[in-house]
Structures are given as structure tokens and as C-alpha cells.
XYZ file of C-alpha atoms in Angstrom:
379
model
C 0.000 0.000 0.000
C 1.178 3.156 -0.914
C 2.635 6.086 2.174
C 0.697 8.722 1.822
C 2.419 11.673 -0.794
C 3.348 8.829 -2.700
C 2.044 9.255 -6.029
C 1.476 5.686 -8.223
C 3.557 5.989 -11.676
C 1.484 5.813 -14.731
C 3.668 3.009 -16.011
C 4.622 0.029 -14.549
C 8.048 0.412 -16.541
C 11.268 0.996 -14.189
C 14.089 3.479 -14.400
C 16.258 0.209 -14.139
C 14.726 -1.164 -17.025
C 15.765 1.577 -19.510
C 18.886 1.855 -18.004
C 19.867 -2.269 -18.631
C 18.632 -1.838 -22.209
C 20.625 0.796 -22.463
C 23.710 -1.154 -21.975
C 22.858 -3.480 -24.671
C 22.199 -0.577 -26.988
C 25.577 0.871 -26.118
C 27.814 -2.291 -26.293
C 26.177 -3.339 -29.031
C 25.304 -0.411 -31.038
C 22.740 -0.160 -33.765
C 25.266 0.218 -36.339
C 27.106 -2.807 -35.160
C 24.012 -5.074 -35.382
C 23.444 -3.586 -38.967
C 26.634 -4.253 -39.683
C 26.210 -8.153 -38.877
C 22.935 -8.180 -40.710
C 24.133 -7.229 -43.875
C 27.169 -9.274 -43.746
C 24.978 -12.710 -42.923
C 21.807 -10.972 -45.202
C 19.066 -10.667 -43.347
C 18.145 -7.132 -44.747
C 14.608 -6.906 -45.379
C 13.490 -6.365 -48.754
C 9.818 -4.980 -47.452
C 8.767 -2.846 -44.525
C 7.542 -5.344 -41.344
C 6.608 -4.278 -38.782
C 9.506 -6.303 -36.921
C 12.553 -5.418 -38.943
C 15.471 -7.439 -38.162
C 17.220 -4.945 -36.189
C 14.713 -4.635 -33.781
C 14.096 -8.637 -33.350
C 17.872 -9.011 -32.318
C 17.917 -6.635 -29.489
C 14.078 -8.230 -28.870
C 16.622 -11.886 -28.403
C 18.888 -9.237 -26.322
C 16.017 -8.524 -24.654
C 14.841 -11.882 -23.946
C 17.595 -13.244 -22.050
C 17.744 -9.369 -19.871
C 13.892 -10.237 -18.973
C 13.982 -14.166 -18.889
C 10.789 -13.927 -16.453
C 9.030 -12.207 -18.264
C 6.453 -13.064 -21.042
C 7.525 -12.700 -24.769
C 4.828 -10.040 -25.381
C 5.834 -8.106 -22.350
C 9.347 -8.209 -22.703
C 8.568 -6.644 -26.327
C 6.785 -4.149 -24.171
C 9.829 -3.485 -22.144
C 12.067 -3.650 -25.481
C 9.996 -0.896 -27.189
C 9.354 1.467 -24.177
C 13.197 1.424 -23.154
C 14.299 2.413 -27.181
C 12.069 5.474 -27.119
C 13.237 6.332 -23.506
C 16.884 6.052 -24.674
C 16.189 7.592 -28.221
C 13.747 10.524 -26.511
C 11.741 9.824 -29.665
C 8.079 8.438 -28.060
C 5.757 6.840 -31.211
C 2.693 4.480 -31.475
C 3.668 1.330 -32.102
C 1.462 -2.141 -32.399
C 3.162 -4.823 -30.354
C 2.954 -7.721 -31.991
C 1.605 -11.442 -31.121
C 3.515 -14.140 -29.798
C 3.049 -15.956 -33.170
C 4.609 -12.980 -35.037
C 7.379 -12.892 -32.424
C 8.315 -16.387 -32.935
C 8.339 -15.887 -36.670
C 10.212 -13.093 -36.802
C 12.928 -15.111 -35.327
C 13.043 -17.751 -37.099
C 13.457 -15.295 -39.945
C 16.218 -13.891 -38.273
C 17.819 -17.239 -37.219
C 20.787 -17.564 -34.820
C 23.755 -16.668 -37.062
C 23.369 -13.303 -36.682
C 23.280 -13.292 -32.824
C 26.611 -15.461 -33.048
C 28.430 -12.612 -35.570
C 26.911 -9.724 -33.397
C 28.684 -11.776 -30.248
C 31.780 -13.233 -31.850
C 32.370 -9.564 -33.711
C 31.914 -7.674 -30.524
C 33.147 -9.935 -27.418
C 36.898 -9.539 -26.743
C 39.152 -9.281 -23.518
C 38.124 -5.992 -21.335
C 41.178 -6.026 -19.000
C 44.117 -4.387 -18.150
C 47.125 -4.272 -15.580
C 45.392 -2.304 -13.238
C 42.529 -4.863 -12.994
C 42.980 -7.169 -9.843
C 43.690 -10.787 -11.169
C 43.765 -9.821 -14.536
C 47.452 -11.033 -15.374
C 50.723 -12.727 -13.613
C 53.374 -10.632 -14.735
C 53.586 -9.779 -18.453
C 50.831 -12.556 -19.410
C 47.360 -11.588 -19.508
C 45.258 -14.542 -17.757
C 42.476 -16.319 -19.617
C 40.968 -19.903 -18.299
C 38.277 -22.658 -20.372
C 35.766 -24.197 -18.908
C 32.265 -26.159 -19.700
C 29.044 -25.652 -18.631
C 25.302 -26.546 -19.965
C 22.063 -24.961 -20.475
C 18.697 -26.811 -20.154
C 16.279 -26.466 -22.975
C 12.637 -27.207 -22.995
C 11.738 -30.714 -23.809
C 10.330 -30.679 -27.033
C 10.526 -33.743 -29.753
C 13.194 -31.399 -32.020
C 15.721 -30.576 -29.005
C 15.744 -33.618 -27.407
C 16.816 -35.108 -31.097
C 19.356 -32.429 -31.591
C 20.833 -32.026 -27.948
C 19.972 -35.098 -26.560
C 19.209 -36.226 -22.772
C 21.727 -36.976 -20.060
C 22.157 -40.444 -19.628
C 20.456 -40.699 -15.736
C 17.128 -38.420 -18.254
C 17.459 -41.832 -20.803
C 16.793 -43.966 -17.509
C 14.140 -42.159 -16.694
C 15.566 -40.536 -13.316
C 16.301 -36.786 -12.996
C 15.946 -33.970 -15.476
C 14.132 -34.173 -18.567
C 15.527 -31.961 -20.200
C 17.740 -31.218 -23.158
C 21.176 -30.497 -22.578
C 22.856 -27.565 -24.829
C 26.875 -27.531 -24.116
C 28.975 -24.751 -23.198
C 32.454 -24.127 -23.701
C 33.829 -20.554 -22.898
C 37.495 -18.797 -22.997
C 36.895 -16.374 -20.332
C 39.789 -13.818 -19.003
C 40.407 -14.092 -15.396
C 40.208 -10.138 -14.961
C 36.247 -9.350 -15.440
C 35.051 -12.930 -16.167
C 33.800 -11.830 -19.544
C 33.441 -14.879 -21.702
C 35.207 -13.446 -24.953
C 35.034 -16.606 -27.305
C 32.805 -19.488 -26.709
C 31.178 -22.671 -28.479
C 28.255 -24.883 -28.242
C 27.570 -28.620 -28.928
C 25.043 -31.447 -27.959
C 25.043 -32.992 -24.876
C 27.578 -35.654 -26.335
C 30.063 -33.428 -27.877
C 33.197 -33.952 -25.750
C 34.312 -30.221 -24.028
C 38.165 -31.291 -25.160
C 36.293 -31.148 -28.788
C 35.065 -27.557 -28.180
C 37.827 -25.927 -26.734
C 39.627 -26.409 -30.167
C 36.913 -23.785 -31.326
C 38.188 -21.202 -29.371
C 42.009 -21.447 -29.851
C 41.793 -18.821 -32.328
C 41.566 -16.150 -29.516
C 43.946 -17.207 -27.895
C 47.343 -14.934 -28.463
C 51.087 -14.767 -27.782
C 51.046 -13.089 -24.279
C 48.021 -14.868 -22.908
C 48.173 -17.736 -20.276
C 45.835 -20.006 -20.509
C 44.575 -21.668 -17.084
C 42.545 -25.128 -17.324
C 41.354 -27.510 -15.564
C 42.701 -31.605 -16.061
C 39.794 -32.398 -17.851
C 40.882 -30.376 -20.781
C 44.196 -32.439 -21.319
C 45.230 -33.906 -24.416
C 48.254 -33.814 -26.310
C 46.337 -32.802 -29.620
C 44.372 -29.573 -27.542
C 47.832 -28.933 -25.378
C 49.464 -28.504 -28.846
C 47.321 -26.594 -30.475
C 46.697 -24.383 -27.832
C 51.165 -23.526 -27.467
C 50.763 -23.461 -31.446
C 48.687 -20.308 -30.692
C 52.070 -18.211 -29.111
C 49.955 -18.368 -25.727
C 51.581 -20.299 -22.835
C 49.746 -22.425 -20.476
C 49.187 -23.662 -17.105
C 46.889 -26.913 -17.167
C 46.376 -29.402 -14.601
C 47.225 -32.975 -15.477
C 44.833 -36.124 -15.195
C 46.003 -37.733 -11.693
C 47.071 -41.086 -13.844
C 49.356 -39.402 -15.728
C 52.856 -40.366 -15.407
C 55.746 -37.734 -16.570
C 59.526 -38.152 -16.249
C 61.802 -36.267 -14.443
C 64.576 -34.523 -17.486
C 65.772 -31.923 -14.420
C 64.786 -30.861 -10.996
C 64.909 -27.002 -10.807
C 65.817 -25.277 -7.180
C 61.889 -24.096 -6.665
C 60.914 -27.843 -6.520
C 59.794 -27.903 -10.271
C 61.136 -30.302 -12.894
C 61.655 -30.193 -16.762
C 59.888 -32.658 -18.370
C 58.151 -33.607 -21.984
C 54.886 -34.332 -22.881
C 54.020 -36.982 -26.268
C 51.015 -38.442 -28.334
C 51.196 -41.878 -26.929
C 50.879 -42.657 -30.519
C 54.327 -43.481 -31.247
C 56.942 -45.075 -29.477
C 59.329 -43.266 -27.299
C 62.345 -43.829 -29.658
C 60.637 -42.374 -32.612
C 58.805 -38.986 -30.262
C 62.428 -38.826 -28.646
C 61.748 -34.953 -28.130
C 58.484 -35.084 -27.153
C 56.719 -31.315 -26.195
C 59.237 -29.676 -23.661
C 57.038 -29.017 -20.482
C 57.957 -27.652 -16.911
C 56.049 -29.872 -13.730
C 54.991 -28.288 -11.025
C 53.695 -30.020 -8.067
C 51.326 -28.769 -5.236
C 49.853 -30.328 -2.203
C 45.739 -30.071 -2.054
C 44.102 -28.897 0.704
C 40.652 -29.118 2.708
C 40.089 -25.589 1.938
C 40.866 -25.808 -2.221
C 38.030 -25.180 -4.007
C 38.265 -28.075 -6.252
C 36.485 -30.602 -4.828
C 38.967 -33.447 -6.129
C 41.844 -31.866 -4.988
C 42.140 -34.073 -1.803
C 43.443 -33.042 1.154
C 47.028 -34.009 1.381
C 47.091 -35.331 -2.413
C 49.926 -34.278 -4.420
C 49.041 -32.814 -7.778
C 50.821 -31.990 -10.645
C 50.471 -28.339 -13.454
C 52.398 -28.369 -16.463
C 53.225 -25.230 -17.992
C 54.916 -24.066 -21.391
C 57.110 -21.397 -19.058
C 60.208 -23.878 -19.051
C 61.852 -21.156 -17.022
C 61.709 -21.422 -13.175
C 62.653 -18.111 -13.257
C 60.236 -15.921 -15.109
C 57.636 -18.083 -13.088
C 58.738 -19.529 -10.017
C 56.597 -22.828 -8.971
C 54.837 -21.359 -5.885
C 53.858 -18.179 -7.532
C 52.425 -20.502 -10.539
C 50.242 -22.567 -7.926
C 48.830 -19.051 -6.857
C 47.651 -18.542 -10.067
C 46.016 -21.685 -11.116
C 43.860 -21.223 -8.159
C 42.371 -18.227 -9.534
C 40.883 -20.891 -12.609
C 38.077 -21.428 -10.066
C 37.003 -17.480 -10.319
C 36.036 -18.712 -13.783
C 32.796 -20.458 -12.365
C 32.006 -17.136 -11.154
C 31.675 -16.286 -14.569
C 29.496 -19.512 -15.409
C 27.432 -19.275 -12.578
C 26.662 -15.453 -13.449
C 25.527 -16.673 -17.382
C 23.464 -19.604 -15.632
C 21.858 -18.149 -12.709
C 22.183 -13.938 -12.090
C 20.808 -13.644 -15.681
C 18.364 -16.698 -15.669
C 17.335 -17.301 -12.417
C 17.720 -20.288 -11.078
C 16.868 -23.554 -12.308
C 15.319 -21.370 -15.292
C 15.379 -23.517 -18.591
C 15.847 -21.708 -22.275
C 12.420 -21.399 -24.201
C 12.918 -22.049 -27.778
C 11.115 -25.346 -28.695
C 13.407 -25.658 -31.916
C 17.386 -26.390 -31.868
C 18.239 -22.660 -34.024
C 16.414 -20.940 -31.794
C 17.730 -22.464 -28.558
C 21.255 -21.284 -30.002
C 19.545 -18.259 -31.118
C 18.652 -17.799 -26.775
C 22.333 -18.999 -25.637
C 23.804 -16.447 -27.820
C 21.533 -13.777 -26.182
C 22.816 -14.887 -23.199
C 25.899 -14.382 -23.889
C 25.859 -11.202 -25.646
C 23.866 -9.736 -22.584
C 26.602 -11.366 -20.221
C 29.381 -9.628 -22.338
C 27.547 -6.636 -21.964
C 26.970 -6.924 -17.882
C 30.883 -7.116 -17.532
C 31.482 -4.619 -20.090
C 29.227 -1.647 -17.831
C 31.434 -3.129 -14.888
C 35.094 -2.604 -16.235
C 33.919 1.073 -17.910
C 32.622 2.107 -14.533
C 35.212 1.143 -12.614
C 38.161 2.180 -15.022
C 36.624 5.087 -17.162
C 39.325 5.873 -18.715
């Protein structure tokens, strides 16, 4: 109930509202999304009343509002364009049928070339976390999305296996694989797969962002001699965790505790891979208090990393940093719940526009962090 000289607003729009499409209108700006549209052509030929610009911030739009119902979040859309435009007009808003229409005319390629063109890495020195040294820090790491159950998704994304046995979710399961820098969490490259694409098989989608200067932090279940070298091919070094079965021979035991070692395909014997990849072990002792669950307390563990040179990264400065790969679910957690909600599931019924939706996602993610770093380092 209102307190009395409180006056009820006219519209049940909020300043907040405006403001967080505002963001999206600012990081990705009208000329960018044109842009995009006229490189994947989806220019209209005739006047519609939902011209493609306006149905990719309305996907923008979706994932800011995920509560909210698809004619009210068009609503929301319109309202906060003429707030931010000051230029107020009558406009029809248009059924749910000739929302979902308009995008499938639009499709999800141009939400993944609006992301993929705009998304890069945000920080800088000053930003706490952001690098070790000269190397700017960037981690991997998997996650899923639920989609609604419908005949088409659960073909294309399939069910986890305890769904198939009829216990747990029912749901479709979209995969998730991001390259996200350490600094702001924003998730600057990312790819997505079925349920039963591997996450090893995704992260070679995002090696082409990776760049001399970078080091890459990631988790053991990301190892393999075919990702570990194309990942070094990129001029980035790394710091990965190996698998705890893996064994590695000692070459030379540095003063810090580390150890030179070499890393091969298993494919070959070792007189013909005689060379091998030159690696440098680290070792570290888990404890109750590590945020990775299968640390173990009082386990030893072991990181290899491309810096060969005790020196320019001495061992217990390295184990420092690999514990900062766990901010990454920060990062995860804020695509999957803070945006979301919790336990919220996607609501395209077809497999385009479910990728359509995770793009959204990430695009309005992207943008979140973006507002962060310019606030906090204007300049």
C-alpha cells in the first residue's frame, strides 16, 4: 500500500529497465548489429513491422527479462528504445506468433556474428587478477544450459544419460564451452555442442583467440596432447592441470621444486617422439580448503606449464595462479543463474532458436561485464 504523498507511476516500466537496455544498446550499437545483418543478409526487402534490427535486441532482450512473457518483454524492449532515443511513437506490439516468426526469420547466425564480432578481452594491468606478470590470464571451462523438452531438441541435444533412464531432469542439454579472461570474467570466445560433444572437442573452437602473451589456465579435464598442442601453437603459454594417472619423467629438478619434463602423443613409441613437447612440472599439495572438490586433502598434484623457465615463473607463484581458474565459475554461474534465475530452462522449442537464446545470453553477459570494467576504469 502506498505512504501517503506517494504518487502511483502511470507506467509500470522501471528506471532500471531503460537503463539495462541501455547497456545493450551501447555495447552493441545499432550500427554494429546492422553491420552483422548485412554481412549474414538478413536485410529486409519490405517494410515489417519487426525489422530485423529490432528482433535481435528483442533476443537481447529476452535473455535481460527471462521472467518475463515474450509479449511483455517486447513491451519493455519498445518502451526502453524510445526512452533512450527521446523519440516516443505508437507502435502495435505484436503477437507471440509474429514474435516467434520473426525469429526464425532472423535465425541464430546473426546473434553469433553480433557476439563473436563484438566480445573480446576488457582487462588491463590495473585490474585485480587480470594477469601474472607480463601474461594476460584467460581460463576454459564447460558448462550446460537446459532447454525445454520438445521432440526437435531432445533429437538435436539429446538427454543426459540418468534423463534416458528415466531418473532426474528431462531436459535437453545444450553444451557450453567458454574462454573467459580471469580479470572481469567476460566470456570473450565461446562454443556450443550437444550434450555428447566432448568439451576437449570444443575448446579447439576457441584457440583462435587465444594470443602470444596470454596464459591459458585449465582444468585436467581439458588435457590432451592434440588440444595442449594446439593451444602452445597459438604463441599463448599455459598452465593446465594434469589427469592424476598421468605419469611424466623427471629430465631436471629445478631449485623451486619444479622439474623439466616432456609431454608426447602416446601414438608413437618413445624412440621415434624422442623430443616429445618440452614441459615444466609443477607439483602442489591439495588442501581441505581448495576449491576443487577433487583436490584431496594431502594429495599431491601436478600443473604443467609451457614457461620452461623457473625463473620468469617460479613454482609457488604458478600454484597461486592456477587457483584463480576457479574465479572462472564465477563467470558460469553469473551466465546460468544472475541472468536466468535459477533452475530457469531456455524457451525455444526448436534447436536454431535455442542457439539463437544462448547467444543472447551471452551477448547480454558480455555486456553486464562490459558496464562493470567502464565504470570502474573510465578511462
Amino acid at each position: 500500500m502506498p505512504r501517503a504523498g506517494w504518487v502511483k507511476p502511470e507506467s509500470d516500466q522501471r528506471l532500471s529497465d531503460h537503463l539495462a537496455l541501455g547497456v545493450l544498446t551501447r555495447v552493441f550499437t545499432p550500427e554494429v548489429v546492422d553491420e552483422v545483418l548485412v554481412e549474414r543478409g538478413r536485410v529486409e526487402r519490405r517494410n515489417r513491422l519487426l525489422p530485423a534490427r529490432v528482433v535481435v535486441y528483442y533476443v537481447l532482450a529476452l535473455a535481460l527479462f527471462a521472467s518475463c512473457s515474450y509479449e511483455e518483454v517486447m513491451r519493455k524492449l519498445v518502451s526502453g528504445l524510445e526512452w533512450a532515443s527521446g523519440r516516443p511513437h505508437q507502435w502495435t506490439i505484436p503477437t507471440k506468433a509474429a514474435l516467434f516468426q520473426a525469429r526464425k526469420r532472423l535465425g541464430s547466425e546473426p546473434l553469433r556474428a553480433l557476439y563473436e564480432k563484438v566480445a573480446m578481452p576488457l582487462s588491463d594491468a590495473r585490474a585485480p587478477g587480470s594477469c601474472y606478470r607480463s601474461w594476460r590470464l584467460m581460463s576454459i571451462h564447460g558448462s550446460t544450459m537446459s532447454a525445454p523438452a520438445s521432440d526437435a531438441n531432445i533429437e538435436h541435444f539429446g538427454l543426459p544419460p540418468s534423463s534416458r533412464a528415466g531418473h532426474g531432469g528431462v531436459f535437453p542439454q545444450v553444451r557450453l564451452l567458454g574462454l573467459v579472461e580471469c580479470g572481469w570474467h567476460a566470456i570473450v570466445d565461446a562454443a556450443l555442442g550437444t550434450y555428447e560433444h566432448r568439451e576437449q572437442a570444443l575448446a579447439e573452437s576457441v584457440v583462435r583467440s587465444l594470443r602470444p602473451g596470454m596464459l591459458l589456465l585449465a582444468d585436467r579435464a581439458f588435457f590432451s596432447y592434440r588440444l595442449w598442442d594446439l593451444c602452445r601453437s597459438s604463441g599463448a603459454d599455459l598452465l593446465w592441470r594434469m589427469p592424476s594417472d598421468s605419469v611424466v619423467p623427471v629430465e631436471k629438478r629445478y631449485p623451486d621444486g619444479s622439474f623439466a619434463s616432456y609431454v608426447h602423443s602416446g601414438t608413437r613409441s618413445r624412440a621415434d617422439d624422442t623430443a616429445g613437447i618440452a614441459v615444466r612440472v609443477v607439483e602442489f599439495v591439495g588442501t581441505a580448503s581448495s576449491a576443487d572438490t577433487d583436490h584431496g586433502e594431502g594429495r599431491i598434484h601436478r600443473l604443467l606449464t609451457t614457461i620452461t623457465d623457473p625463473e620468469a615463473a617460479p613454482a609457488n607463484e604458478l600454484v597461486r595462479v592456477y587457483s584463480q581458474l576457479w574465479e572462472i565459475e564465477a563467470a558460469f554461474d553469473g551466465l546460468g543463474t544472475h541472468e536466468r534465475g535459477r533452475g530457469v530452462v531456455l524457451r525455444s522449442k526448436t534447436p536454431d532458436g535455442v542457439i539463437q537464446e544462448v547467444y543472447g545470453y551471452l551477448c547480454l553477459h558480455y555486456a553486464i561485464r562490459s558496464l562493470m570494467r567502464s565504470v570502474t576504469w573510465p578511462n
